[in-house]
mmCIF file of C-alpha atoms in Angstrom:
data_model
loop_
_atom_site.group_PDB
_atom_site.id
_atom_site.type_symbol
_atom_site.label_atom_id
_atom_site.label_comp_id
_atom_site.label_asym_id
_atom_site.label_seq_id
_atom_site.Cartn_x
_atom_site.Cartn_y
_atom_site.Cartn_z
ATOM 1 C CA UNK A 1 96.525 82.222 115.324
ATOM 2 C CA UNK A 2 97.656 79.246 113.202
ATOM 3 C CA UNK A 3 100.792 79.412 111.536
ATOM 4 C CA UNK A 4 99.593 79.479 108.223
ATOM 5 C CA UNK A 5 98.475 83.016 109.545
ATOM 6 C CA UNK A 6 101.356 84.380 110.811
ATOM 7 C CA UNK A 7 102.171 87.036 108.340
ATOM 8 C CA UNK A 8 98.859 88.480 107.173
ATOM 9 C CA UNK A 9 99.820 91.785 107.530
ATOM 10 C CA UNK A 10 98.608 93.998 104.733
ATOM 11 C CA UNK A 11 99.727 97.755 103.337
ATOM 12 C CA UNK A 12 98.120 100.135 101.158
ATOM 13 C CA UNK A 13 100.421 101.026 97.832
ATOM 14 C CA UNK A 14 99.770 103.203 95.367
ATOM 15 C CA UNK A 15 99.893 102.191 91.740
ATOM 16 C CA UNK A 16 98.786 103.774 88.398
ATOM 17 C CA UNK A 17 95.898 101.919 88.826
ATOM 18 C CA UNK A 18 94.384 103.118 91.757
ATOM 19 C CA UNK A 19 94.823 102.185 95.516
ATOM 20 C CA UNK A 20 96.211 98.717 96.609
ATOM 21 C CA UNK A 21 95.576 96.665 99.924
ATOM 22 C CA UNK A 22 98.215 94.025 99.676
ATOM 23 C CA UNK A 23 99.971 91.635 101.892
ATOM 24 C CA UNK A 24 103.231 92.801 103.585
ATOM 25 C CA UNK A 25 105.036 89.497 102.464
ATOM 26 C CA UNK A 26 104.956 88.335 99.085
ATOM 27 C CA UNK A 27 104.764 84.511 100.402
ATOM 28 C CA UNK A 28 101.248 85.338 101.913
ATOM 29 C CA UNK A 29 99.406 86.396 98.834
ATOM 30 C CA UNK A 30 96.574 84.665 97.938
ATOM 31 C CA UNK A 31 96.425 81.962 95.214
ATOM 32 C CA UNK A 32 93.472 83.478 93.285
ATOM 33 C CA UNK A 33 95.265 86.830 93.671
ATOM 34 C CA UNK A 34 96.392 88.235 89.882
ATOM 35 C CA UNK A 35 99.191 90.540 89.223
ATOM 36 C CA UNK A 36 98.524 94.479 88.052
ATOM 37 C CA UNK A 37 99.183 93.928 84.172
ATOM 38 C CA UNK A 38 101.639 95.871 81.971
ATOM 39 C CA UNK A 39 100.386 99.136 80.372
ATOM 40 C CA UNK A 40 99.734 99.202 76.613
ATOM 41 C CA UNK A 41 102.267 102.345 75.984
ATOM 42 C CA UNK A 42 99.996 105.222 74.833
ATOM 43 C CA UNK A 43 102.312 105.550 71.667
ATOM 44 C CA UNK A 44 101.505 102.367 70.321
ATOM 45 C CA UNK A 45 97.829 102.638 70.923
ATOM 46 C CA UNK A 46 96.842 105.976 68.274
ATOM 47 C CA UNK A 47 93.676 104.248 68.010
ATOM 48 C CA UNK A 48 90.906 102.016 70.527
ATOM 49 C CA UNK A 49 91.468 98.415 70.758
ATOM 50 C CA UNK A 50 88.084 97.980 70.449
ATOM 51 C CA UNK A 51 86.450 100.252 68.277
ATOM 52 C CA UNK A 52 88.860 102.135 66.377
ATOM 53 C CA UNK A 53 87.982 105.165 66.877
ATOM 54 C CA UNK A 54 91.098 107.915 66.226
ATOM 55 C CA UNK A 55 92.559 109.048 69.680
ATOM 56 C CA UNK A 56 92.606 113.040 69.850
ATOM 57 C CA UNK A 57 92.433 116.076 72.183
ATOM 58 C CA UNK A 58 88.864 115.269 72.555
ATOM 59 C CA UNK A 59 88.300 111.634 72.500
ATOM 60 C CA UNK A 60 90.981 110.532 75.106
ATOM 61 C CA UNK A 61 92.488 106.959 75.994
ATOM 62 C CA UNK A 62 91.847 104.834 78.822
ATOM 63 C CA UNK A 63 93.542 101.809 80.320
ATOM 64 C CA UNK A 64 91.533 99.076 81.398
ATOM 65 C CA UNK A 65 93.013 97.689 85.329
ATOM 66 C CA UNK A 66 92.957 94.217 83.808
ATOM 67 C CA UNK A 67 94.077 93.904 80.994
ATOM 68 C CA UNK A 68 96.179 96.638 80.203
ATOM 69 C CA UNK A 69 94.769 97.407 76.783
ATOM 70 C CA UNK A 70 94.046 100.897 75.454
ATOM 71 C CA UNK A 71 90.073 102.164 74.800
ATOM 72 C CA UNK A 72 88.221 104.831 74.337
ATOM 73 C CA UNK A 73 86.367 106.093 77.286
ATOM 74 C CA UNK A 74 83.173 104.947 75.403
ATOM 75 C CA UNK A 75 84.711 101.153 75.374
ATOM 76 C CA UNK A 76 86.042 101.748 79.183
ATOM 77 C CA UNK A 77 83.945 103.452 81.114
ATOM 78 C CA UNK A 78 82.821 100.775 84.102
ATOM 79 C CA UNK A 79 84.333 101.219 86.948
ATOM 80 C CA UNK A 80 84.057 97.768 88.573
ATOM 81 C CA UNK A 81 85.627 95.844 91.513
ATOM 82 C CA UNK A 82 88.678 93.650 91.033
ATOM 83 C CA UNK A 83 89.450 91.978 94.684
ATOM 84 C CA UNK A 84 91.896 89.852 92.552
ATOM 85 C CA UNK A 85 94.326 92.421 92.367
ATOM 86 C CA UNK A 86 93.608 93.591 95.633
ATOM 87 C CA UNK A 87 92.000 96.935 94.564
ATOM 88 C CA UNK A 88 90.092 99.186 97.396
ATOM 89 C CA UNK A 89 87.852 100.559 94.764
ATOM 90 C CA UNK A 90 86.188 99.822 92.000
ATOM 91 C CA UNK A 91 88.198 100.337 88.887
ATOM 92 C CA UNK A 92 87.965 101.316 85.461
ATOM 93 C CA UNK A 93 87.564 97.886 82.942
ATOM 94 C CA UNK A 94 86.644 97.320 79.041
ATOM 95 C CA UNK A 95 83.279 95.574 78.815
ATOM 96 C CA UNK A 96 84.458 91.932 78.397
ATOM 97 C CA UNK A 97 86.945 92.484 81.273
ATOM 98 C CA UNK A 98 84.028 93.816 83.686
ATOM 99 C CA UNK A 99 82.082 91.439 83.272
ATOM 100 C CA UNK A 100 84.780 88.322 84.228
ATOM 101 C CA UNK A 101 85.583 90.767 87.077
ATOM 102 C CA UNK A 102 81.446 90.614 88.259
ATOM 103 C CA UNK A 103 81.454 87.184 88.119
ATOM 104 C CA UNK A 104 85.012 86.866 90.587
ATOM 105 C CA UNK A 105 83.109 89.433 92.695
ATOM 106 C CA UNK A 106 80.280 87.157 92.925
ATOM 107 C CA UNK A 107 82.854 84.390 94.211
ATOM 108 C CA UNK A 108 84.851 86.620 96.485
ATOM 109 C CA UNK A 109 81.567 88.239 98.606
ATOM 110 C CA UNK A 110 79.664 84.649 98.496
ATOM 111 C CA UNK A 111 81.885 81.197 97.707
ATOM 112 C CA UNK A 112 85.477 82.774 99.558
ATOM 113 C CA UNK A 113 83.007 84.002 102.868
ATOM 114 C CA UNK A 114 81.343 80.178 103.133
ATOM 115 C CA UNK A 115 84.927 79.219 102.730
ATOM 116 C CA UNK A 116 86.814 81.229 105.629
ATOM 117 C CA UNK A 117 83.281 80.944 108.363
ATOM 118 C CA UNK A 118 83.909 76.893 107.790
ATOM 119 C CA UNK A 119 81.885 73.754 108.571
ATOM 120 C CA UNK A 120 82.340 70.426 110.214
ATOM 121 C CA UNK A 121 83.040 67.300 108.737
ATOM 122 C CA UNK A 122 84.248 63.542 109.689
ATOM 123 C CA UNK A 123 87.719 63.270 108.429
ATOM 124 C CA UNK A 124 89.362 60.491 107.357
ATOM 125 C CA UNK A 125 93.027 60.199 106.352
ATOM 126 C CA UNK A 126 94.393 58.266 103.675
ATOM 127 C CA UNK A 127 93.370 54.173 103.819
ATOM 128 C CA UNK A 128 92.313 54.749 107.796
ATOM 129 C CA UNK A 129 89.305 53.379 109.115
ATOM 130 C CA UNK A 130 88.871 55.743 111.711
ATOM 131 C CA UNK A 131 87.715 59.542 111.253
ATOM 132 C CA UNK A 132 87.677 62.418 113.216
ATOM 133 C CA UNK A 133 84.871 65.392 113.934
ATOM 134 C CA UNK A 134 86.707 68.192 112.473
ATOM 135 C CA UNK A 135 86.308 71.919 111.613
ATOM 136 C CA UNK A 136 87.357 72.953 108.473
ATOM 137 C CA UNK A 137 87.668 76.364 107.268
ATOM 138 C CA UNK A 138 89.986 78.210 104.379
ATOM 139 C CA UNK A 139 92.460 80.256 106.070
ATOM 140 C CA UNK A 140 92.142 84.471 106.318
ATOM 141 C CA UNK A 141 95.150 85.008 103.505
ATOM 142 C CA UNK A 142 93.075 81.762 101.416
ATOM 143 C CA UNK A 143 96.504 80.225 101.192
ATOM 144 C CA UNK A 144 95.714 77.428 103.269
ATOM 145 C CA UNK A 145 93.007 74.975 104.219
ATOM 146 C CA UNK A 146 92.799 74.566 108.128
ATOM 147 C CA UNK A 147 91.536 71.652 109.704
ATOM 148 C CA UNK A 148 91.097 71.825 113.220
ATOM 149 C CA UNK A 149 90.135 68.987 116.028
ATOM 150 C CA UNK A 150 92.544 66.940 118.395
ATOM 151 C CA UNK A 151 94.672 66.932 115.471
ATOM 152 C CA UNK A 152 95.622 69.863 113.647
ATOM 153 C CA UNK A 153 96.296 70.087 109.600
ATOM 154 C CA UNK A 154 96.954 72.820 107.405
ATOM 155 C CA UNK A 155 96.633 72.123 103.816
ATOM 156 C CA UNK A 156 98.288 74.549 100.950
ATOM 157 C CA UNK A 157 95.373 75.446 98.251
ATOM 158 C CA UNK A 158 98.127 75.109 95.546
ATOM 159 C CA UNK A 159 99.282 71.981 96.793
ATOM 160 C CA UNK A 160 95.854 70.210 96.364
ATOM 161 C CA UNK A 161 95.817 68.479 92.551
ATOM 162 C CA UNK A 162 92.185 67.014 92.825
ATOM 163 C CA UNK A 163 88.624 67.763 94.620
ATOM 164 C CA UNK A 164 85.647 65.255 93.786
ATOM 165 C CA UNK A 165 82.707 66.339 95.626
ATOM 166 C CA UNK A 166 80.522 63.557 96.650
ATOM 167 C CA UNK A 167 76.594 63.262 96.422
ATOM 168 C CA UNK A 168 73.641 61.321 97.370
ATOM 169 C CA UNK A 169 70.049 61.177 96.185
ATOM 170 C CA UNK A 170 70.376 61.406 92.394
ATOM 171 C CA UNK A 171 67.974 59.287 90.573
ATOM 172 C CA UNK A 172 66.946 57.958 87.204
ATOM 173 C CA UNK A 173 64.667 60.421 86.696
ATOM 174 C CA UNK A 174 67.018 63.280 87.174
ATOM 175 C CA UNK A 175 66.276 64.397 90.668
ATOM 176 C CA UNK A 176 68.035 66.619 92.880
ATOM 177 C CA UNK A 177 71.315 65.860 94.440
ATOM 178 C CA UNK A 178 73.367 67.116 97.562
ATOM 179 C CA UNK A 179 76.421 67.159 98.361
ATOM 180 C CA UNK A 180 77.529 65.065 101.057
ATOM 181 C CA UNK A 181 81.398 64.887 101.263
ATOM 182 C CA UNK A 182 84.255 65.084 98.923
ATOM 183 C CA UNK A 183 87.913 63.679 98.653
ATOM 184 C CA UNK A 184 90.512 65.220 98.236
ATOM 185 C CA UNK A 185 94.291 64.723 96.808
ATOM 186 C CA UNK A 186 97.170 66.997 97.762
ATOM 187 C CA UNK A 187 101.009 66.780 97.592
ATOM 188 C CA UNK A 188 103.040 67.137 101.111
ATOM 189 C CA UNK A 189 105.605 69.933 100.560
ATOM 190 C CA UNK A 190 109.089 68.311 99.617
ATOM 191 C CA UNK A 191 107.488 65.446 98.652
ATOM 192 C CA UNK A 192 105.677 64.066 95.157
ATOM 193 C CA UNK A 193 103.583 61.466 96.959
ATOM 194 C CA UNK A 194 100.115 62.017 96.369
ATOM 195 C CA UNK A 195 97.701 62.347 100.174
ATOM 196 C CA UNK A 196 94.398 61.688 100.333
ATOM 197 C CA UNK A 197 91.626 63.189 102.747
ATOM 198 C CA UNK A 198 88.110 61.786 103.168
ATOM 199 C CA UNK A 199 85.458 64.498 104.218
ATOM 200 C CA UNK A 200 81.613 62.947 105.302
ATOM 201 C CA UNK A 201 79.318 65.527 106.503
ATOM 202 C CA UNK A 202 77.972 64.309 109.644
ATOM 203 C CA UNK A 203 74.207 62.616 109.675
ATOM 204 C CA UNK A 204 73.720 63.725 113.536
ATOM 205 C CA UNK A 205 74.247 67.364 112.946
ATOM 206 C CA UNK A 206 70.856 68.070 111.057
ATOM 207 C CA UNK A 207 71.323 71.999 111.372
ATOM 208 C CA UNK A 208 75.099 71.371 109.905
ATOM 209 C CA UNK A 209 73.815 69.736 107.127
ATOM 210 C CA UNK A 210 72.865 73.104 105.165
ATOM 211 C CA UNK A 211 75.961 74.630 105.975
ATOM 212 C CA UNK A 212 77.881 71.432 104.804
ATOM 213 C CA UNK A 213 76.447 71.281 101.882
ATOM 214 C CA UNK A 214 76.799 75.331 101.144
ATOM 215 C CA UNK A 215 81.057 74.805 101.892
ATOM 216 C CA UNK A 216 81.263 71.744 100.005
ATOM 217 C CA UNK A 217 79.553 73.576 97.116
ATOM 218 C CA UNK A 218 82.269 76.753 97.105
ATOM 219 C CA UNK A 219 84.999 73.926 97.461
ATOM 220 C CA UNK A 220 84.039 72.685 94.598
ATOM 221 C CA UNK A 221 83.439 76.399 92.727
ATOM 222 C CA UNK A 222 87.286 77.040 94.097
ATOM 223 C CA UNK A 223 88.528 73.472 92.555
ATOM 224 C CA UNK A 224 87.579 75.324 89.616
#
């Protein structure tokens, strides 16, 4: 286990929400993680935020998980995932919040999965000449990105200030591209000197080439 993994212990918590499975320590949550939002109080909400309609013993209130805001249980009735808060099930969300939180769901079971299986890459640090076969993978709490060969580095996701993903095989007319590499630009903690990383996909590894080109892809989704 690296050390960026050393405290990945989780714990279910109950909130007014719905169920939790969070880290144990606050210092290994993960960067695209959100925080559970302040209620709307129910006596400032007499009416829905979104319709109007009159709140009464029949037409009740709801909260939406992510953004707090008071509807009608017409205006709130999907009950959707939200792995950004960490949620076990899916959870009740107004319409425009659902649909942000299908689109993060997309990300989560497709770009964060490429992300954390990894891929190899020729690595080259800085102004160097010389690069080296490495794996690289995102690390299980997605704090960290974990490059592993006979060196060993372990990046910080927040400390990374630019990704440019690099292609091949675009012409004129508009064809297709692929991504082939990218560079990256990070800050060394206790430092404000910028680092830079190289990554090539390797031309020998004709079976790695997919793969490569699927992680640099959800790098580039997660630059976002």
């Amino acid at each position: 286990m690296s050390g960026c993994e050393a405290h990945d212990a989780k714990k279910l918590v109950r909130s007014p929400s719905g169920l939790r499975m969070v880290p144990e320590h606050r210092s290994a949550r993960s960067p695209f993680g959100l925080d559970e939002p302040p209620w709307v109080p129910d006596k400032e909400c007499p009416r829905c935020m979104q319709c109007d309609t009159k709140f009464d013993f029949i037409t009740r209130k709801h909260h939406c998980r992510r953004c707090g805001k008071c509807f009608c249980d017409k205006c709130c009735s999907k009950k959707v995932p939200l792995p950004r808060m960490c949620f076990v099930d899916p959870v009740r969300q107004c319409a425009e919040c659902a649909l942000i939180s299908q689109k993060e769901t997309e990300f989560y079971d497709k770009q964060l999965k490429v992300l954390m299986n990894g891929a190899t890459f020729f690595v080259t640090l800085g102004t160097s000449d010389k690069s080296e076969l490495m794996v690289c993978r995102l690390s299980n709490n997605q704090r960290y990105l974990v490059l592993d060969g006979d060196s060993h580095y372990e990046i910080e996701i927040i400390q990374i200030s630019t990704v440019q993903i690099l292609t091949e095989g675009f012409t004129p007319g508009g064809g297709n591209t692929r991504a082939i590499g990218m560079v990256l630009q990070y800050k060394v903690p206790g430092s404000e000197e910028l680092m830079q990383m190289k990554f090539t996909a390797g031309e020998d590894f004709s079976c790695n080439k997919k793969l490569s080109a699927s992680w640099l892809a959800a790098m580039h989704k997660v630059s976002k």
